[in-house]
CSV table of C-alpha atoms in Angstrom, one decimal:
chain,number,residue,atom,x,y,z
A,1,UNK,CA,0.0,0.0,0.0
A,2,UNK,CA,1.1,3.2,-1.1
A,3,UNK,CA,2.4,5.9,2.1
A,4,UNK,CA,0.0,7.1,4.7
A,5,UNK,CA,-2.0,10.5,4.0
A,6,UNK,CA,-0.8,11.7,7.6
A,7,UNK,CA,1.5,14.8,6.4
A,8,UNK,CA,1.3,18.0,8.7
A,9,UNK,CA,-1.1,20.7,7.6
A,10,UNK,CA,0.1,24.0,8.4
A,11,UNK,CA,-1.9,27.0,9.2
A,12,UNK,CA,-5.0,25.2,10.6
A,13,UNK,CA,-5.4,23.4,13.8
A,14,UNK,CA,-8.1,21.4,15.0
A,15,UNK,CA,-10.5,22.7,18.2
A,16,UNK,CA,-9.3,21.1,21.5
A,17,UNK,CA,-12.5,20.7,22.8
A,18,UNK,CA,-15.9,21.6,21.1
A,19,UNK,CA,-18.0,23.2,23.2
A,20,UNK,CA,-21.9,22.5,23.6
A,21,UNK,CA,-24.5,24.5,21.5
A,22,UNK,CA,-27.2,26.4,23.4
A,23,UNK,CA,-29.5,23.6,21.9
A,24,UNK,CA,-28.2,21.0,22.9
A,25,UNK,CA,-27.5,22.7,26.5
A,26,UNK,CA,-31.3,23.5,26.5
A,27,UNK,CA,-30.5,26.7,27.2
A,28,UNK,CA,-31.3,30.3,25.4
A,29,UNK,CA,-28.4,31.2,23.0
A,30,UNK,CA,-25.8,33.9,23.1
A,31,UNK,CA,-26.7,35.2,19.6
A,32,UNK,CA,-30.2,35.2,20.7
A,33,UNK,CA,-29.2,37.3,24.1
A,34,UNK,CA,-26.5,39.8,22.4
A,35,UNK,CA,-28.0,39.7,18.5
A,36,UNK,CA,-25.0,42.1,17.4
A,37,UNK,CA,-22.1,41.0,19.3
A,38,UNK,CA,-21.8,37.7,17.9
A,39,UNK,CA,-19.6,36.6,15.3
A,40,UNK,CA,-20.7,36.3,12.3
A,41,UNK,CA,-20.0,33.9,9.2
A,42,UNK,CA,-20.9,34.1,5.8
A,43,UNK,CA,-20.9,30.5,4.0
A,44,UNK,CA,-20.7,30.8,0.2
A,45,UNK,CA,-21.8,27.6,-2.1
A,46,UNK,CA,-23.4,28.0,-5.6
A,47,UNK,CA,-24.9,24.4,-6.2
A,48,UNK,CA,-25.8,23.9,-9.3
A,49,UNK,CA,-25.5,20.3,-9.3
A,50,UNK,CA,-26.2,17.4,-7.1
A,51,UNK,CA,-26.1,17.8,-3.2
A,52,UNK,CA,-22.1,18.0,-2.7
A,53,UNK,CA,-21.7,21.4,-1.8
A,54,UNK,CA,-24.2,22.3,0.5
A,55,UNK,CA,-23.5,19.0,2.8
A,56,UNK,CA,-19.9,20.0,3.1
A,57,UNK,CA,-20.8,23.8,3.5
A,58,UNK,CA,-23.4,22.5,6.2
A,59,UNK,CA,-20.7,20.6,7.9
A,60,UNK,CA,-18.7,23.2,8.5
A,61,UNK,CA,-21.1,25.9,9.6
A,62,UNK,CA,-22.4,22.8,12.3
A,63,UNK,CA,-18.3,22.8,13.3
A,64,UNK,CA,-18.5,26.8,13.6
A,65,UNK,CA,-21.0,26.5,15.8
A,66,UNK,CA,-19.9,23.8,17.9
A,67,UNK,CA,-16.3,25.7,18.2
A,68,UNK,CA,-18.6,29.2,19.4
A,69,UNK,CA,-22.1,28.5,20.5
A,70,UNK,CA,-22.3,31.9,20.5
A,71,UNK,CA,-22.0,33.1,16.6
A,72,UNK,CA,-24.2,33.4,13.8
A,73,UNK,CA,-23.4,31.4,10.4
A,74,UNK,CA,-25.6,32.4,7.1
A,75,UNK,CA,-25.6,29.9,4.0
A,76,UNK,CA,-26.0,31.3,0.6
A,77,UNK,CA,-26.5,28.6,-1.8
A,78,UNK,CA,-28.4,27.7,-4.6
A,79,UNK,CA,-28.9,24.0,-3.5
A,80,UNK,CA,-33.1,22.9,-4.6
A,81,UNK,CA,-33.0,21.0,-1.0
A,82,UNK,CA,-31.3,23.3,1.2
A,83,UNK,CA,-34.9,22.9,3.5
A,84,UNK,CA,-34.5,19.4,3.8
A,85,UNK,CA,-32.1,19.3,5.8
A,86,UNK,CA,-31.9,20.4,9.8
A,87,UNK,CA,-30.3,23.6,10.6
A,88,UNK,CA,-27.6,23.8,13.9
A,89,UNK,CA,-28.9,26.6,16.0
A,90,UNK,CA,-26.9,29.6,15.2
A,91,UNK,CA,-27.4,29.0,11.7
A,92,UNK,CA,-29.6,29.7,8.5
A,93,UNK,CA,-29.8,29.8,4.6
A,94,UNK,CA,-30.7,32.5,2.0
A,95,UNK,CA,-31.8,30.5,-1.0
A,96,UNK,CA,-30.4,31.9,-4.4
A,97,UNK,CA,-33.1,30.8,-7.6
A,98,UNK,CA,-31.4,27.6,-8.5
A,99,UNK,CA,-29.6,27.0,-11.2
A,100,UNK,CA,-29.2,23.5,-13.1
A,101,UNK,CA,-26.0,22.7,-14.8
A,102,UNK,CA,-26.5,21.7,-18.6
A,103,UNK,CA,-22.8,21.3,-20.2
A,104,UNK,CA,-19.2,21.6,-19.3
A,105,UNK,CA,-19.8,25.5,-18.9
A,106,UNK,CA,-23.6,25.8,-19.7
A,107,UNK,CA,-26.0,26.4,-17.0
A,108,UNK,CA,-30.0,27.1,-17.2
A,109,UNK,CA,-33.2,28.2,-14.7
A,110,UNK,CA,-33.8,24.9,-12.8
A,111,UNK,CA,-37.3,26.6,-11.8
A,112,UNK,CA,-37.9,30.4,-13.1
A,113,UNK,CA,-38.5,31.1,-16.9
A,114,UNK,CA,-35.5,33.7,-16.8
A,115,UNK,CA,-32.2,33.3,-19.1
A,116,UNK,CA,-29.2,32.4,-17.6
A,117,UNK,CA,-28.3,36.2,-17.8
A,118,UNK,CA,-31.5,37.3,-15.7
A,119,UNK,CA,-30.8,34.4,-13.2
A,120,UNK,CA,-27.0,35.7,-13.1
A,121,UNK,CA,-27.8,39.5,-12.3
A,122,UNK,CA,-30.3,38.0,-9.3
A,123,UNK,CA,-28.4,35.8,-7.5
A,124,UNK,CA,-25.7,38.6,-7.9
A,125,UNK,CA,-28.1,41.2,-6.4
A,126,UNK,CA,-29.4,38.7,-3.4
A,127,UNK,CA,-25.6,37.8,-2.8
A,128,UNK,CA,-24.5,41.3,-2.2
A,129,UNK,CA,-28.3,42.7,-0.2
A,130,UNK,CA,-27.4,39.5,2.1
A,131,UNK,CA,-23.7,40.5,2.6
A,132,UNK,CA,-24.0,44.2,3.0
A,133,UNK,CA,-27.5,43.3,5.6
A,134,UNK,CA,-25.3,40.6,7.8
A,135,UNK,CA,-21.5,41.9,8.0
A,136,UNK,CA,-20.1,39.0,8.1
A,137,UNK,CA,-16.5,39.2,10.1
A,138,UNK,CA,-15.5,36.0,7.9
A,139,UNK,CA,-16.4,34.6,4.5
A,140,UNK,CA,-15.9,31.3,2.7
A,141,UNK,CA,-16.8,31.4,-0.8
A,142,UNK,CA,-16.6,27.3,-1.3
A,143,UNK,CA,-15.1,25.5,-4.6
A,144,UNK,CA,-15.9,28.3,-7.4
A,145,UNK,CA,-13.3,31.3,-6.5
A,146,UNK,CA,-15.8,33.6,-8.7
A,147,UNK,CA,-18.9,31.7,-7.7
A,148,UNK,CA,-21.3,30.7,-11.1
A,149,UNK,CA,-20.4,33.3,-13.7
A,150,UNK,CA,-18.6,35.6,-11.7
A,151,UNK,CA,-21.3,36.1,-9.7
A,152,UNK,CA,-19.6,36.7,-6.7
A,153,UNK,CA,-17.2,39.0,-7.7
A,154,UNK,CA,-19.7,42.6,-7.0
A,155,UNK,CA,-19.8,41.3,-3.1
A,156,UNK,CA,-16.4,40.1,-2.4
A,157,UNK,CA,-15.4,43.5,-4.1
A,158,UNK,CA,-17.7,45.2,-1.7
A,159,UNK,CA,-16.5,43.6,1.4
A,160,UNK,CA,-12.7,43.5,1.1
A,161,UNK,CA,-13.4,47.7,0.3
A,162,UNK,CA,-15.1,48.0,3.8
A,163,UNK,CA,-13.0,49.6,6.3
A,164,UNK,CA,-13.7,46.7,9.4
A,165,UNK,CA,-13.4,44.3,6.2
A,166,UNK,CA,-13.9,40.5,6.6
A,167,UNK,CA,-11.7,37.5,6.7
A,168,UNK,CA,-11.9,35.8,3.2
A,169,UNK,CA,-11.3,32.4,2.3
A,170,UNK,CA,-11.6,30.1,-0.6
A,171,UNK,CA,-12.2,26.7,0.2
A,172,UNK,CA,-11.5,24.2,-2.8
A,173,UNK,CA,-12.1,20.4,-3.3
A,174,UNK,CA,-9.1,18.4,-3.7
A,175,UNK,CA,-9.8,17.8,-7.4
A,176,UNK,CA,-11.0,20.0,-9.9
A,177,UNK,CA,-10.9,19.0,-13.2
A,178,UNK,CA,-8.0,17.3,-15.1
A,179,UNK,CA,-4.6,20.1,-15.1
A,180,UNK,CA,-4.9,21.4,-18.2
A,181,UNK,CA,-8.6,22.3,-18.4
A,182,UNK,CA,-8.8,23.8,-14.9
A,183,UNK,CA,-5.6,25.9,-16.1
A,184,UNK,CA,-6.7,27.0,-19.6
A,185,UNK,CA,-10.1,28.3,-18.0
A,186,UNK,CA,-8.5,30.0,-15.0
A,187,UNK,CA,-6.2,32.1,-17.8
A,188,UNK,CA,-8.5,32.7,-20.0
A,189,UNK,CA,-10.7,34.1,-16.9
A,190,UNK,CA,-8.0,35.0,-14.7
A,191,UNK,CA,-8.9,33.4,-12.2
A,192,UNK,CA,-5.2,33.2,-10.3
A,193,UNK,CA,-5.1,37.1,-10.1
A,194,UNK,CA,-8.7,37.7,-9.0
A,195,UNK,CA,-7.9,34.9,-6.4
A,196,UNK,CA,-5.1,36.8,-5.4
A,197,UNK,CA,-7.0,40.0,-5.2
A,198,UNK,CA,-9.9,39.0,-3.1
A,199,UNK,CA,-8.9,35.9,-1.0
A,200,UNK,CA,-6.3,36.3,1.8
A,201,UNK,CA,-6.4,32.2,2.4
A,202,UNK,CA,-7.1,28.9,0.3
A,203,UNK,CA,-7.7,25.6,1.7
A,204,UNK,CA,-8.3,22.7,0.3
A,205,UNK,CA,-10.4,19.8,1.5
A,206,UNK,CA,-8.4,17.3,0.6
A,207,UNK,CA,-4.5,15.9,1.7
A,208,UNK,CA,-1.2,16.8,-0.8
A,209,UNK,CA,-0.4,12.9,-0.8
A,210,UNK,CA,-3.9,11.8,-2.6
A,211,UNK,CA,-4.1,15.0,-4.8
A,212,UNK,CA,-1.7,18.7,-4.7
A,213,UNK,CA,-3.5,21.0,-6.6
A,214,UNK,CA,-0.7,23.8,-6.1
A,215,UNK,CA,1.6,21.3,-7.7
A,216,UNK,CA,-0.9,20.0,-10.4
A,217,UNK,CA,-2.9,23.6,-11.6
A,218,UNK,CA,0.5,25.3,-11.0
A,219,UNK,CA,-0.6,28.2,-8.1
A,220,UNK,CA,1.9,31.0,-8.7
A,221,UNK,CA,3.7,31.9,-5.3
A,222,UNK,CA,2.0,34.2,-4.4
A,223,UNK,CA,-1.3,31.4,-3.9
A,224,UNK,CA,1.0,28.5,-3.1
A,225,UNK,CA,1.8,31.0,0.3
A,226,UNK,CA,-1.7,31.0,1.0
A,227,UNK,CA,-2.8,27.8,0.3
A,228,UNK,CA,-3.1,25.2,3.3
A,229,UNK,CA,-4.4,21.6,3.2
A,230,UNK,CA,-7.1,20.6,6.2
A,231,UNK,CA,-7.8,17.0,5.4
A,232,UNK,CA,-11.5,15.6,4.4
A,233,UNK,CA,-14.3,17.5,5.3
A,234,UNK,CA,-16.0,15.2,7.3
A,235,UNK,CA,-18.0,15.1,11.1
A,236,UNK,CA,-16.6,12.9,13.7
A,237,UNK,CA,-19.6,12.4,15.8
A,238,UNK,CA,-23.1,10.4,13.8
A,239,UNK,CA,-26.0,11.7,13.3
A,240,UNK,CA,-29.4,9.8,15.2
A,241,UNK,CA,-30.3,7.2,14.0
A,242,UNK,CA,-31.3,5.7,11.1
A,243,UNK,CA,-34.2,3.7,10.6
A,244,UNK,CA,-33.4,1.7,8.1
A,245,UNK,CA,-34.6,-2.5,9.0
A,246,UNK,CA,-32.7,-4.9,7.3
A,247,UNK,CA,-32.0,-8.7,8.6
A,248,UNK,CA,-28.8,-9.7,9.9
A,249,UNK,CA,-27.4,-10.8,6.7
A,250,UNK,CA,-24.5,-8.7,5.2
A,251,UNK,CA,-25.9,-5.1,3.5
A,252,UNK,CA,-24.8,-3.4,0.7
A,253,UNK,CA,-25.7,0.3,0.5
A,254,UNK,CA,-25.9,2.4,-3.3
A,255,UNK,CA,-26.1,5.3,-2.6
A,256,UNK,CA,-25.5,8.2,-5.8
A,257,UNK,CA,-26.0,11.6,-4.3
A,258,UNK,CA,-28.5,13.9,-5.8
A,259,UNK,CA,-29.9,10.9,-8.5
A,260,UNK,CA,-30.0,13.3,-11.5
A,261,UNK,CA,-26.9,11.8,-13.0
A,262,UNK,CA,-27.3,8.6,-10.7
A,263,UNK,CA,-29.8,6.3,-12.0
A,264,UNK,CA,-27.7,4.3,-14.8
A,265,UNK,CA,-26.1,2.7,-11.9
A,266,UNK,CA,-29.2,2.0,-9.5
A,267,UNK,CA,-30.5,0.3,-13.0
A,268,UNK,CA,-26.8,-1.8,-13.0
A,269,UNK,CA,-27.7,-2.6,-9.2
A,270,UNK,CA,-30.8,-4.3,-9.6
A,271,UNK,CA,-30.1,-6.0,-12.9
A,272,UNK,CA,-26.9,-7.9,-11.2
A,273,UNK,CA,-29.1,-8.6,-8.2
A,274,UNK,CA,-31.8,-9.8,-10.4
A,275,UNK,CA,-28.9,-12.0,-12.7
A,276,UNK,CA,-27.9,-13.7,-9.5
A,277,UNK,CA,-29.5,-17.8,-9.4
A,278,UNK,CA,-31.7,-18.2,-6.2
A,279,UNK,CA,-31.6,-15.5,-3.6
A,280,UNK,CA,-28.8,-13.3,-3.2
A,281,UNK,CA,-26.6,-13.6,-0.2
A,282,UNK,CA,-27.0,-9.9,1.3
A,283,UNK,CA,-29.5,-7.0,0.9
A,284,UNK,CA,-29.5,-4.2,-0.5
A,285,UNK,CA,-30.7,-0.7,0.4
A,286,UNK,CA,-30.6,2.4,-2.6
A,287,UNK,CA,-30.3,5.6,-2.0
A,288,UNK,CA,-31.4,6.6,-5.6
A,289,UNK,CA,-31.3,10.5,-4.5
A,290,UNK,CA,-33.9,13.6,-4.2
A,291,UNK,CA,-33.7,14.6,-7.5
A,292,UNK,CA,-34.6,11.5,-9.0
A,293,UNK,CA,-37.7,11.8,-10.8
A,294,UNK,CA,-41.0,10.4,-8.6
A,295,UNK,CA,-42.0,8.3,-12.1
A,296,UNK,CA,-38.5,6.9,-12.1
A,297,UNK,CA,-38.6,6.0,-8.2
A,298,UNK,CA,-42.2,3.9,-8.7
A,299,UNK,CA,-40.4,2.1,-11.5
A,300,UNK,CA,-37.5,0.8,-10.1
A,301,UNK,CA,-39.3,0.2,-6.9
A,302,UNK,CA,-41.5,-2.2,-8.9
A,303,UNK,CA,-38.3,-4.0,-11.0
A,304,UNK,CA,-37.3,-4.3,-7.1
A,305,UNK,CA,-40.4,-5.7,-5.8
A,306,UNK,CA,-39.7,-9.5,-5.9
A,307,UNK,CA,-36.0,-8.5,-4.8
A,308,UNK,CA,-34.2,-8.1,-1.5
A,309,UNK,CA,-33.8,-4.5,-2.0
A,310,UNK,CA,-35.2,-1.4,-0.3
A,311,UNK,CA,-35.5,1.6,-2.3
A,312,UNK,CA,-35.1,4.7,-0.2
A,313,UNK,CA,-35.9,8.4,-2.5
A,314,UNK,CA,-34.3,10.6,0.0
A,315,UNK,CA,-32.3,10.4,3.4
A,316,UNK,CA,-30.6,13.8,4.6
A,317,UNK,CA,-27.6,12.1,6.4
A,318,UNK,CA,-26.2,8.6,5.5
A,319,UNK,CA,-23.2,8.2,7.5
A,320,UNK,CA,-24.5,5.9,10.1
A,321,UNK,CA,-26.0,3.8,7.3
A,322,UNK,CA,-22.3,3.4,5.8
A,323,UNK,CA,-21.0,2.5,8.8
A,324,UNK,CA,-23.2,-0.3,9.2
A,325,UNK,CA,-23.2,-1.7,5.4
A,326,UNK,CA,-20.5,-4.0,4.4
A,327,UNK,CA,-20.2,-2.6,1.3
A,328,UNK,CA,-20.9,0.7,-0.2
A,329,UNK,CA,-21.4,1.1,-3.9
A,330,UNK,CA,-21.2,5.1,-4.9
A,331,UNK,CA,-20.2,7.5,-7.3
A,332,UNK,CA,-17.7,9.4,-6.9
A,333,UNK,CA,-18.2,13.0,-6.0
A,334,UNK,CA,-16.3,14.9,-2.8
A,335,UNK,CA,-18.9,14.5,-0.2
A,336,UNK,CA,-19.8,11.0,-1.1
A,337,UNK,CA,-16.2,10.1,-1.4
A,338,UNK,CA,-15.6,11.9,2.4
A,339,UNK,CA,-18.0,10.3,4.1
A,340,UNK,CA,-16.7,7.2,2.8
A,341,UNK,CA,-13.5,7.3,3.9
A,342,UNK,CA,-15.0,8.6,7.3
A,343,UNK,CA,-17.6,6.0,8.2
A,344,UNK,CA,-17.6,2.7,5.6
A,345,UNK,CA,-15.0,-0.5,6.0
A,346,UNK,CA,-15.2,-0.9,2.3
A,347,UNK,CA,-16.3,0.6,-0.8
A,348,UNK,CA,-16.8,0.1,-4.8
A,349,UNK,CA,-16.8,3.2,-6.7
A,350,UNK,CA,-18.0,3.9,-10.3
A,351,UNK,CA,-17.2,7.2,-10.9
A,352,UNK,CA,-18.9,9.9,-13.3
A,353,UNK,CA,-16.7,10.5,-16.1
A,354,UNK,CA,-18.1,13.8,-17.7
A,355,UNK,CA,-18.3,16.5,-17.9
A,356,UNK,CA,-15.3,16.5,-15.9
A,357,UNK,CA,-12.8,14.0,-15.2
A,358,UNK,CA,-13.2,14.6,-11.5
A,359,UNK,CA,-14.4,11.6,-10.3
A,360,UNK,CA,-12.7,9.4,-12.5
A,361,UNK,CA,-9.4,11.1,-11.2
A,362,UNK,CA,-10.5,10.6,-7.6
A,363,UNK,CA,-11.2,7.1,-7.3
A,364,UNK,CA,-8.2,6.4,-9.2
A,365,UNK,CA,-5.9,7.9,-6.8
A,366,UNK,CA,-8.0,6.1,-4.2
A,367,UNK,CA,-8.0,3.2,-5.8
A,368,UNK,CA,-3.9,3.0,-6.2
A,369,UNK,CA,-4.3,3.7,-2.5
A,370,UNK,CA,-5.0,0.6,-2.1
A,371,UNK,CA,-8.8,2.2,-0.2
A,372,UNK,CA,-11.4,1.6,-2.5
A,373,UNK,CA,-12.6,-0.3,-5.4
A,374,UNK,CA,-12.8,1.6,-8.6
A,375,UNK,CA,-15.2,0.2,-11.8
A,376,UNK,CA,-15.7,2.6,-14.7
A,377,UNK,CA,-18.8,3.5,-16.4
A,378,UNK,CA,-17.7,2.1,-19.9
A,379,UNK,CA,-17.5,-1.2,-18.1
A,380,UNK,CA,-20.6,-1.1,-15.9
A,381,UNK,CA,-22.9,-3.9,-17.0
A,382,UNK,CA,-24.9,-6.3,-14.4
A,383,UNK,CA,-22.3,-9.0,-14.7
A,384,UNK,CA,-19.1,-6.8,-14.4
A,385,UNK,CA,-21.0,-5.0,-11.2
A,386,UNK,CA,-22.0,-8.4,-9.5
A,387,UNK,CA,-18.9,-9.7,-10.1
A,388,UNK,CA,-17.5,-6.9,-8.2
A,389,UNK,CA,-20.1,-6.6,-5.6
A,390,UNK,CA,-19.1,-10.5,-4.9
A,391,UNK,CA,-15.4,-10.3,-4.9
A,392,UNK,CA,-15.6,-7.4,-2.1
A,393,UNK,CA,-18.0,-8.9,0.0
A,394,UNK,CA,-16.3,-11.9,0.2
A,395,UNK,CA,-13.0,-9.9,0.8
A,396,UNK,CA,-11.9,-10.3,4.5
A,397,UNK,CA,-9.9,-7.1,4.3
A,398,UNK,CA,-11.4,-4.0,5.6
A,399,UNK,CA,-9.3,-1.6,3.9
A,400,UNK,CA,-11.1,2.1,4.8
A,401,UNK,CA,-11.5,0.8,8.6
A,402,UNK,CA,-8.3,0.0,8.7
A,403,UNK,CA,-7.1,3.5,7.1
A,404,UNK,CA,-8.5,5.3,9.9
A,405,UNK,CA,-7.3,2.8,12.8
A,406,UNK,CA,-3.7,4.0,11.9
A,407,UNK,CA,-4.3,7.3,11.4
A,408,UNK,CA,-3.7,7.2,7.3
A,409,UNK,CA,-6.9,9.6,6.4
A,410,UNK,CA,-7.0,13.0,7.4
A,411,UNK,CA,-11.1,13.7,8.4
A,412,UNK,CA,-11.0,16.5,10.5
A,413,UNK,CA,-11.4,19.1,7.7
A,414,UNK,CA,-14.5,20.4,9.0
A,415,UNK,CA,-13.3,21.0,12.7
A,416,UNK,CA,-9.8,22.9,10.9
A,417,UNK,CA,-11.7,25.0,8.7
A,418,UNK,CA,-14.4,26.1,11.7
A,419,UNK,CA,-10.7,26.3,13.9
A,420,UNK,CA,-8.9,28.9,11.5
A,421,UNK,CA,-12.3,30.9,10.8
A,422,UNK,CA,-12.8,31.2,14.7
A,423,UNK,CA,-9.3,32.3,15.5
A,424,UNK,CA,-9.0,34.6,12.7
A,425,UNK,CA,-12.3,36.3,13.1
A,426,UNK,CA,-11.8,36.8,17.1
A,427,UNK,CA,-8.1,38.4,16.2
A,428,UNK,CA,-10.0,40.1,13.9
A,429,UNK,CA,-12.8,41.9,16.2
A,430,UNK,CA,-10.3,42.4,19.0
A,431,UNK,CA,-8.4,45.1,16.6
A,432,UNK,CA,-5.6,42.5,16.3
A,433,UNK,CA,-5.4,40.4,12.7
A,434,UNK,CA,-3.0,37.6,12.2
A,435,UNK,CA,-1.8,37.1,9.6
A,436,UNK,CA,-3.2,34.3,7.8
A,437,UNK,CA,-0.7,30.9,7.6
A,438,UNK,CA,0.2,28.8,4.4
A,439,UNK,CA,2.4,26.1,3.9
């Protein structure tokens, strides 16, 4: 197996010792008693695909939170499902009109009948009433440095021009795109100066040893200085429960984030379970995702009917289902990929494949790790997947449990971004900035 991912990270540090929310105290909170003392934090995540973003935006705003009961965090996203999911107190969401992402660098009105230019000009406007309203003391613009269409641009001009002006950080994936596409179209944009100009700190969710994009997109030194690695965004502790009843034979989870781009493979899943003579020896439960179609849910519930498979449409947190499935089947996007590494023993991964290589380049790497499974799309059929499914259940190696047990995987990402944010924005408000640490 190739060398542990347990390099130091400079410039972030993990909290010590999280302290309790004012919810979970039962107990009124300090940003309810002093409204306009509190910190505040301004989250950043454009969403115009699939469910990625917002999770890991939300998992850091719950580690703010936990690291100051006493702050204020506001989400700006364009995520369709942002109100499914269960805010920490201390924090809340502005929903921008969402956007659905239709080509490499195409994007359309998910909902409104408005061009892409309309839509543009008012998520711009609602991003910059919603900074200029909260005065945020920090903000994290997450993954796009310019946001969708330089949409961002107006308000980060706004707020590094204010006299009091806010922390800013970029927080990027570990992967991209492939090098030279993520390079030509940060030139031809130039997106390395305006990074430059607006951000004073990068880090990226990810660990130099699986991926380095300084290396591989070629930062300039003035952004390599900046730039700091924090490990996997990932939570420690579970969420409740799951209710998910299954029998105590071994359990395969499928799970494909948002489902729009997901559903080939839940189709693969129940074909190989279907292909296999007599009755399969584990179950399956499918997350087939919330923005699968209802029509497509009723079908493959009823291919799945006579089968030992649950069909689930929606779930808002799945960690504590990985950690109890043998096996977890997925795609290969950054959240699903985190909580992965964070919570299952073992994992097959069939990664997207366009319009970016992202995913493909991801479970590659993880793959030569030695940490995960990898079949490609091209290859997916119902044999080639049972054939897989088989091999690693019958596999007596645990290799993603095992990762963790020596310490290979860095997964406190969340907790190092919420520690930097804290520390800065507290220097900040006392009249005393630090400056901001890079590698």
């Amino acid at each position: 197996m190739a060398a542990p991912l347990n390099r130091q990270y400079a410039g972030v540090r993990p909290a010590t010792s999280p302290r309790v929310t004012g919810r979970e105290a039962g107990v009124t909170s300090a940003a309810a008693a002093r409204p306009d003392e509190s910190a505040r934090y301004l989250i950043y995540s454009h969403d115009t695909y699939g469910l990625g973003h917002f999770r890991r935006c939300l998992k850091i705003a719950r580690q703010i939170v936990t690291q100051d009961s006493g702050c204020s965090v506001l989400l700006v996203t364009g995520s369709p499902l942002a109100d499914r999911f269960e805010m920490p107190e201390g924090v809340d969401f502005v929903k921008l009109p969402a956007v659905l992402k239709s080509g490499s660098d195409e994007y359309r009105s998910r909902s409104l009948g408005l061009s892409i230019e309309r839509i543009g000009r008012l998520r711009a406007d609602i991003i910059g009433a919603a900074a200029s309203s909260f005065s945020p003391h920090a903000v994290l613009v997450d993954h796009a440095p310019l946001g969708l269409r330089s949409e961002i641009l107006p308000m980060l001009d706004s707020q590094r021009r204010k006299p009091d002006r806010p922390f800013i950080v970029l927080g990027l994936r570990d992967i991209i795109d492939e090098p030279g596409t993520v390079m030509a179209r940060w030139n031809t944009d130039n997106t390395y100066r305006l990074i430059e100009d607006y951000y004073d700190q990068i880090l990226v969710y990810g660990a130099p040893s699986c991926f380095d994009p300084v290396t591989a997109y070629e930062f300039p030194g003035t952004l390599s200085g900046r730039t700091s690695f924090v490990g996997f965004v990932t939570e420690s502790s579970l969420p409740s429960p799951v209710e998910m009843p299954h029998s105590d034979r071994p359990f395969v989870l499928v799970t494909v984030g948002g489902g729009e781009d997901g559903a080939v493979i839940v189709d693969a899943v129940i074909d190989a379970i279907a292909s296999i003579p007599g009755h399969p020896e584990f179950e399956t439960v499918i997350l087939a995702g919330p923005l699968l179609a209802e029509s497509r849910i009723r079908e493959l519930t009823g291919r799945a009917e006579n089968l030992p498979v649950r069909i689930e449409h929606f779930i808002p947190e799945v960690p504590r289902l990985m950690r109890e499935a043998d096996l977890v089947v997925s795609m290969g996007g950054y959240n699903s990929v985190a909580e992965i590494l964070s919570h299952a023993r073992r994992a097959l991964i069939i990664p997207r494949e366009s319009p970016r290589l992202e995913q493909l380049m991801r479970a590659t790497r993880l793959n030569e790790l030695g940490l995960v499974d990898l079949l490609r799309l091209p290859d997916l059929t119902a044999t080639a997947l049972r054939n897989a499914i088989r091999r690693a259940m019958s596999d007596p190696a645990v290799p993603l449990a095992q990762a963790r047990l020596n310490g290979m995987i860095p997964l406190d990402g969340a907790a190092r971004v919420a520690s930097l944010l804290n520390s800065q924005t507290k220097s900040r408000r006392s009249g005393r900035p630090q400056e901001a640490d890079g590698e």
